[in-house]
């Protein structure tokens, strides 16, 4: 019992020393900066979320428009070939 030359520190005093060693100003400044970035990022996420979720639909629409333009170009080329062939009649030829 009396063999220890010092008193063993309690858990409470260890926690108190740890709390004193933390630089609370830097910790709170870092937390405030982090919350500021999060507050700026949340509206951006809400604005971009529908674009990302509808990206698949946008690509399908673009693919459909591209295919219809190709089909229309093929049909107009066939029609112009028919109208531009010279005939025996004396009519003017219009190139479209």
Short mmCIF file of N, CA and C in Angstrom, two decimals:
data_model
loop_
_atom_site.label_atom_id
_atom_site.label_comp_id
_atom_site.label_asym_id
_atom_site.label_seq_id
_atom_site.Cartn_x
_atom_site.Cartn_y
_atom_site.Cartn_z
N UNK A 1 0.79 -1.20 0.00
CA UNK A 1 0.00 0.00 0.00
C UNK A 1 0.83 1.26 0.00
N UNK A 2 1.82 1.24 0.80
CA UNK A 2 2.63 2.45 0.91
C UNK A 2 3.86 2.37 0.02
N UNK A 3 3.91 1.36 -0.87
CA UNK A 3 5.09 1.16 -1.69
C UNK A 3 5.16 2.10 -2.89
N UNK A 4 4.08 2.73 -3.26
CA UNK A 4 4.11 3.61 -4.42
C UNK A 4 4.57 5.00 -4.00
N UNK A 5 5.55 5.55 -4.69
CA UNK A 5 6.02 6.89 -4.32
C UNK A 5 5.11 8.00 -4.87
N UNK A 6 4.15 7.66 -5.70
CA UNK A 6 3.29 8.69 -6.29
C UNK A 6 1.84 8.23 -6.23
N UNK A 7 0.96 9.16 -6.43
CA UNK A 7 -0.47 8.84 -6.44
C UNK A 7 -0.87 8.58 -7.89
N UNK A 8 -1.57 7.53 -8.09
CA UNK A 8 -2.01 7.15 -9.43
C UNK A 8 -3.11 8.11 -9.91
N UNK A 9 -2.94 8.72 -11.11
CA UNK A 9 -3.95 9.68 -11.58
C UNK A 9 -5.25 8.96 -11.94
N UNK A 10 -6.34 9.61 -11.68
CA UNK A 10 -7.63 9.01 -11.97
C UNK A 10 -8.02 9.24 -13.43
N UNK A 11 -9.04 8.54 -13.85
CA UNK A 11 -9.52 8.67 -15.24
C UNK A 11 -10.02 10.09 -15.50
N UNK A 12 -10.65 10.70 -14.52
CA UNK A 12 -11.19 12.04 -14.69
C UNK A 12 -10.08 13.05 -14.97
N UNK A 13 -8.97 12.94 -14.24
CA UNK A 13 -7.88 13.89 -14.44
C UNK A 13 -7.20 13.67 -15.80
N UNK A 14 -7.15 12.42 -16.25
CA UNK A 14 -6.60 12.15 -17.59
C UNK A 14 -7.46 12.79 -18.68
N UNK A 15 -8.77 12.66 -18.54
CA UNK A 15 -9.68 13.26 -19.51
C UNK A 15 -9.59 14.77 -19.49
N UNK A 16 -9.42 15.35 -18.31
CA UNK A 16 -9.30 16.79 -18.19
C UNK A 16 -8.02 17.28 -18.86
N UNK A 17 -6.93 16.57 -18.69
CA UNK A 17 -5.67 16.93 -19.34
C UNK A 17 -5.79 16.80 -20.86
N UNK A 18 -6.50 15.79 -21.33
CA UNK A 18 -6.69 15.63 -22.77
C UNK A 18 -7.52 16.78 -23.33
N UNK A 19 -8.55 17.20 -22.60
CA UNK A 19 -9.38 18.31 -23.05
C UNK A 19 -8.60 19.61 -23.10
N UNK A 20 -7.64 19.78 -22.21
CA UNK A 20 -6.81 20.99 -22.21
C UNK A 20 -5.83 20.99 -23.38
N UNK A 21 -5.41 19.82 -23.81
CA UNK A 21 -4.41 19.75 -24.88
C UNK A 21 -5.01 19.95 -26.27
N UNK A 22 -6.31 19.86 -26.43
CA UNK A 22 -6.95 20.06 -27.74
C UNK A 22 -7.03 21.54 -28.03
N UNK A 23 -6.66 21.92 -29.24
CA UNK A 23 -6.76 23.31 -29.67
C UNK A 23 -8.17 23.52 -30.21
N UNK A 24 -9.05 24.03 -29.35
CA UNK A 24 -10.47 24.14 -29.69
C UNK A 24 -10.72 25.17 -30.80
N UNK A 25 -9.93 26.19 -30.89
CA UNK A 25 -10.11 27.21 -31.93
C UNK A 25 -9.92 26.61 -33.31
N UNK A 26 -8.84 25.87 -33.50
CA UNK A 26 -8.59 25.26 -34.80
C UNK A 26 -9.64 24.20 -35.14
N UNK A 27 -10.06 23.46 -34.13
CA UNK A 27 -11.07 22.43 -34.35
C UNK A 27 -12.40 23.05 -34.80
N UNK A 28 -12.81 24.12 -34.12
CA UNK A 28 -14.08 24.77 -34.49
C UNK A 28 -13.99 25.49 -35.83
N UNK A 29 -12.82 26.08 -36.14
CA UNK A 29 -12.65 26.72 -37.45
C UNK A 29 -12.73 25.70 -38.58
N UNK A 30 -12.09 24.56 -38.39
CA UNK A 30 -12.15 23.50 -39.40
C UNK A 30 -13.56 22.97 -39.57
N UNK A 31 -14.27 22.82 -38.47
CA UNK A 31 -15.66 22.35 -38.54
C UNK A 31 -16.53 23.35 -39.27
N UNK A 32 -16.32 24.64 -39.01
CA UNK A 32 -17.11 25.68 -39.67
C UNK A 32 -16.84 25.71 -41.17
N UNK A 33 -15.60 25.55 -41.57
CA UNK A 33 -15.27 25.52 -43.00
C UNK A 33 -15.91 24.31 -43.68
N UNK A 34 -15.87 23.17 -43.01
CA UNK A 34 -16.46 21.96 -43.57
C UNK A 34 -17.96 22.12 -43.74
N UNK A 35 -18.63 22.67 -42.75
CA UNK A 35 -20.08 22.89 -42.86
C UNK A 35 -20.42 23.90 -43.95
N UNK A 36 -19.56 24.89 -44.15
CA UNK A 36 -19.78 25.86 -45.23
C UNK A 36 -19.72 25.19 -46.60
N UNK A 37 -18.75 24.30 -46.79
CA UNK A 37 -18.64 23.58 -48.06
C UNK A 37 -19.85 22.68 -48.27
N UNK A 38 -20.29 22.02 -47.21
CA UNK A 38 -21.46 21.14 -47.32
C UNK A 38 -22.71 21.94 -47.67
N UNK A 39 -22.86 23.12 -47.05
CA UNK A 39 -24.03 23.96 -47.35
C UNK A 39 -24.01 24.46 -48.78
N UNK A 40 -22.86 24.63 -49.38
CA UNK A 40 -22.79 25.02 -50.78
C UNK A 40 -23.00 23.84 -51.71
N UNK A 41 -22.63 22.65 -51.28
CA UNK A 41 -22.73 21.48 -52.15
C UNK A 41 -24.13 20.90 -52.20
N UNK A 42 -24.92 21.07 -51.16
CA UNK A 42 -26.26 20.46 -51.13
C UNK A 42 -27.15 20.97 -52.25
N UNK A 43 -27.24 22.29 -52.53
CA UNK A 43 -28.08 22.73 -53.65
C UNK A 43 -27.59 22.22 -55.00
N UNK A 44 -26.28 22.10 -55.15
CA UNK A 44 -25.74 21.59 -56.42
C UNK A 44 -26.17 20.15 -56.62
N UNK A 45 -26.16 19.36 -55.57
CA UNK A 45 -26.58 17.96 -55.67
C UNK A 45 -28.04 17.88 -56.06
N UNK A 46 -28.88 18.73 -55.47
CA UNK A 46 -30.30 18.71 -55.82
C UNK A 46 -30.55 19.16 -57.25
N UNK A 47 -29.71 20.03 -57.80
CA UNK A 47 -29.89 20.47 -59.18
C UNK A 47 -29.38 19.45 -60.18
N UNK A 48 -28.32 18.74 -59.84
CA UNK A 48 -27.70 17.80 -60.79
C UNK A 48 -28.38 16.44 -60.75
N UNK A 49 -29.02 16.09 -59.66
CA UNK A 49 -29.61 14.76 -59.49
C UNK A 49 -30.62 14.42 -60.60
N UNK A 50 -31.55 15.30 -60.99
CA UNK A 50 -32.47 14.93 -62.08
C UNK A 50 -31.76 14.74 -63.42
N UNK A 51 -30.72 15.51 -63.67
CA UNK A 51 -29.98 15.35 -64.93
C UNK A 51 -29.34 13.98 -65.00
N UNK A 52 -28.74 13.56 -63.91
CA UNK A 52 -28.09 12.24 -63.89
C UNK A 52 -29.12 11.12 -64.01
N UNK A 53 -30.25 11.27 -63.32
CA UNK A 53 -31.25 10.21 -63.36
C UNK A 53 -31.93 10.12 -64.73
N UNK A 54 -31.99 11.23 -65.47
CA UNK A 54 -32.62 11.21 -66.78
C UNK A 54 -31.63 11.08 -67.93
N UNK A 55 -30.37 10.87 -67.62
CA UNK A 55 -29.35 10.78 -68.68
C UNK A 55 -29.63 9.62 -69.62
N UNK A 56 -30.10 8.51 -69.10
CA UNK A 56 -30.40 7.35 -69.93
C UNK A 56 -31.50 7.69 -70.94
N UNK A 57 -32.52 8.41 -70.49
CA UNK A 57 -33.61 8.80 -71.38
C UNK A 57 -33.13 9.79 -72.43
N UNK A 58 -32.27 10.70 -72.03
CA UNK A 58 -31.75 11.69 -72.99
C UNK A 58 -30.98 10.99 -74.10
N UNK A 59 -30.17 9.99 -73.76
CA UNK A 59 -29.41 9.28 -74.78
C UNK A 59 -30.34 8.47 -75.70
N UNK A 60 -31.41 7.92 -75.16
CA UNK A 60 -32.36 7.19 -76.00
C UNK A 60 -33.04 8.13 -76.99
N UNK A 61 -33.41 9.32 -76.53
CA UNK A 61 -34.06 10.30 -77.41
C UNK A 61 -33.08 10.74 -78.50
N UNK A 62 -31.84 11.00 -78.13
CA UNK A 62 -30.84 11.41 -79.12
C UNK A 62 -30.60 10.31 -80.15
N UNK A 63 -30.58 9.07 -79.71
CA UNK A 63 -30.39 7.95 -80.64
C UNK A 63 -31.58 7.84 -81.59
N UNK A 64 -32.78 8.02 -81.06
CA UNK A 64 -33.98 7.95 -81.90
C UNK A 64 -33.98 9.08 -82.93
N UNK A 65 -33.62 10.29 -82.52
CA UNK A 65 -33.58 11.42 -83.45
C UNK A 65 -32.53 11.20 -84.53
N UNK A 66 -31.41 10.63 -84.15
CA UNK A 66 -30.36 10.37 -85.13
C UNK A 66 -30.83 9.34 -86.15
N UNK A 67 -31.51 8.29 -85.68
CA UNK A 67 -32.00 7.26 -86.59
C UNK A 67 -33.09 7.79 -87.51
N UNK A 68 -33.98 8.64 -87.03
CA UNK A 68 -35.03 9.18 -87.90
C UNK A 68 -34.44 10.13 -88.92
N UNK A 69 -33.41 10.89 -88.57
CA UNK A 69 -32.77 11.77 -89.54
C UNK A 69 -32.09 10.96 -90.63
N UNK A 70 -31.49 9.85 -90.29
CA UNK A 70 -30.84 9.00 -91.28
C UNK A 70 -31.88 8.40 -92.21
N UNK A 71 -33.00 7.95 -91.66
CA UNK A 71 -34.07 7.39 -92.49
C UNK A 71 -34.67 8.45 -93.39
N UNK A 72 -34.86 9.66 -92.90
CA UNK A 72 -35.40 10.73 -93.72
C UNK A 72 -34.44 11.12 -94.83
N UNK A 73 -33.14 11.15 -94.53
CA UNK A 73 -32.16 11.48 -95.55
C UNK A 73 -32.14 10.43 -96.65
N UNK A 74 -32.25 9.17 -96.30
CA UNK A 74 -32.27 8.10 -97.30
C UNK A 74 -33.51 8.21 -98.18
N UNK A 75 -34.65 8.51 -97.59
CA UNK A 75 -35.87 8.60 -98.38
C UNK A 75 -35.84 9.83 -99.27
N UNK A 76 -35.29 10.95 -98.80
CA UNK A 76 -35.23 12.15 -99.64
C UNK A 76 -34.22 11.96 -100.76
N UNK A 77 -33.15 11.22 -100.53
CA UNK A 77 -32.19 10.96 -101.59
C UNK A 77 -32.83 10.13 -102.70
N UNK A 78 -33.66 9.17 -102.34
CA UNK A 78 -34.32 8.36 -103.34
C UNK A 78 -35.31 9.19 -104.14
N UNK A 79 -36.02 10.09 -103.44
CA UNK A 79 -36.99 10.95 -104.13
C UNK A 79 -36.29 11.92 -105.06
N UNK A 80 -35.18 12.49 -104.64
CA UNK A 80 -34.47 13.44 -105.49
C UNK A 80 -33.85 12.74 -106.69
N UNK A 81 -33.46 11.50 -106.52
CA UNK A 81 -32.93 10.76 -107.64
C UNK A 81 -34.02 10.52 -108.68
N UNK A 82 -35.22 10.28 -108.22
CA UNK A 82 -36.33 10.06 -109.15
C UNK A 82 -36.70 11.34 -109.88
N UNK A 83 -36.69 12.46 -109.19
CA UNK A 83 -37.11 13.72 -109.81
C UNK A 83 -36.01 14.33 -110.66
N UNK A 84 -34.78 14.02 -110.43
CA UNK A 84 -33.70 14.63 -111.19
C UNK A 84 -33.31 13.83 -112.43
N UNK A 85 -33.90 12.69 -112.61
CA UNK A 85 -33.57 11.94 -113.82
C UNK A 85 -34.22 12.64 -115.01
N UNK A 86 -33.46 12.87 -116.05
CA UNK A 86 -34.03 13.58 -117.21
C UNK A 86 -35.08 12.72 -117.91
N UNK A 87 -36.09 13.39 -118.31
CA UNK A 87 -37.14 12.69 -119.05
C UNK A 87 -37.20 13.26 -120.47
N UNK A 88 -38.02 12.68 -121.28
CA UNK A 88 -38.13 13.10 -122.67
C UNK A 88 -38.95 14.38 -122.83
N UNK A 89 -39.61 14.79 -121.77
CA UNK A 89 -40.42 15.99 -121.85
C UNK A 89 -39.55 17.22 -121.65
N UNK A 90 -39.96 18.33 -122.18
CA UNK A 90 -39.22 19.57 -122.05
C UNK A 90 -39.69 20.33 -120.81
N UNK A 91 -39.32 19.81 -119.67
CA UNK A 91 -39.65 20.47 -118.43
C UNK A 91 -38.34 20.85 -117.73
N UNK A 92 -38.37 21.92 -116.95
CA UNK A 92 -37.15 22.29 -116.24
C UNK A 92 -36.84 21.26 -115.12
N UNK A 93 -35.60 21.09 -114.84
CA UNK A 93 -35.16 20.17 -113.81
C UNK A 93 -34.76 20.99 -112.59
N UNK A 94 -35.37 20.70 -111.45
CA UNK A 94 -35.05 21.40 -110.21
C UNK A 94 -34.25 20.47 -109.31
N UNK A 95 -33.10 20.95 -108.90
CA UNK A 95 -32.27 20.17 -107.99
C UNK A 95 -32.49 20.69 -106.57
N UNK A 96 -32.96 19.83 -105.72
CA UNK A 96 -33.27 20.22 -104.34
C UNK A 96 -32.29 19.59 -103.41
#
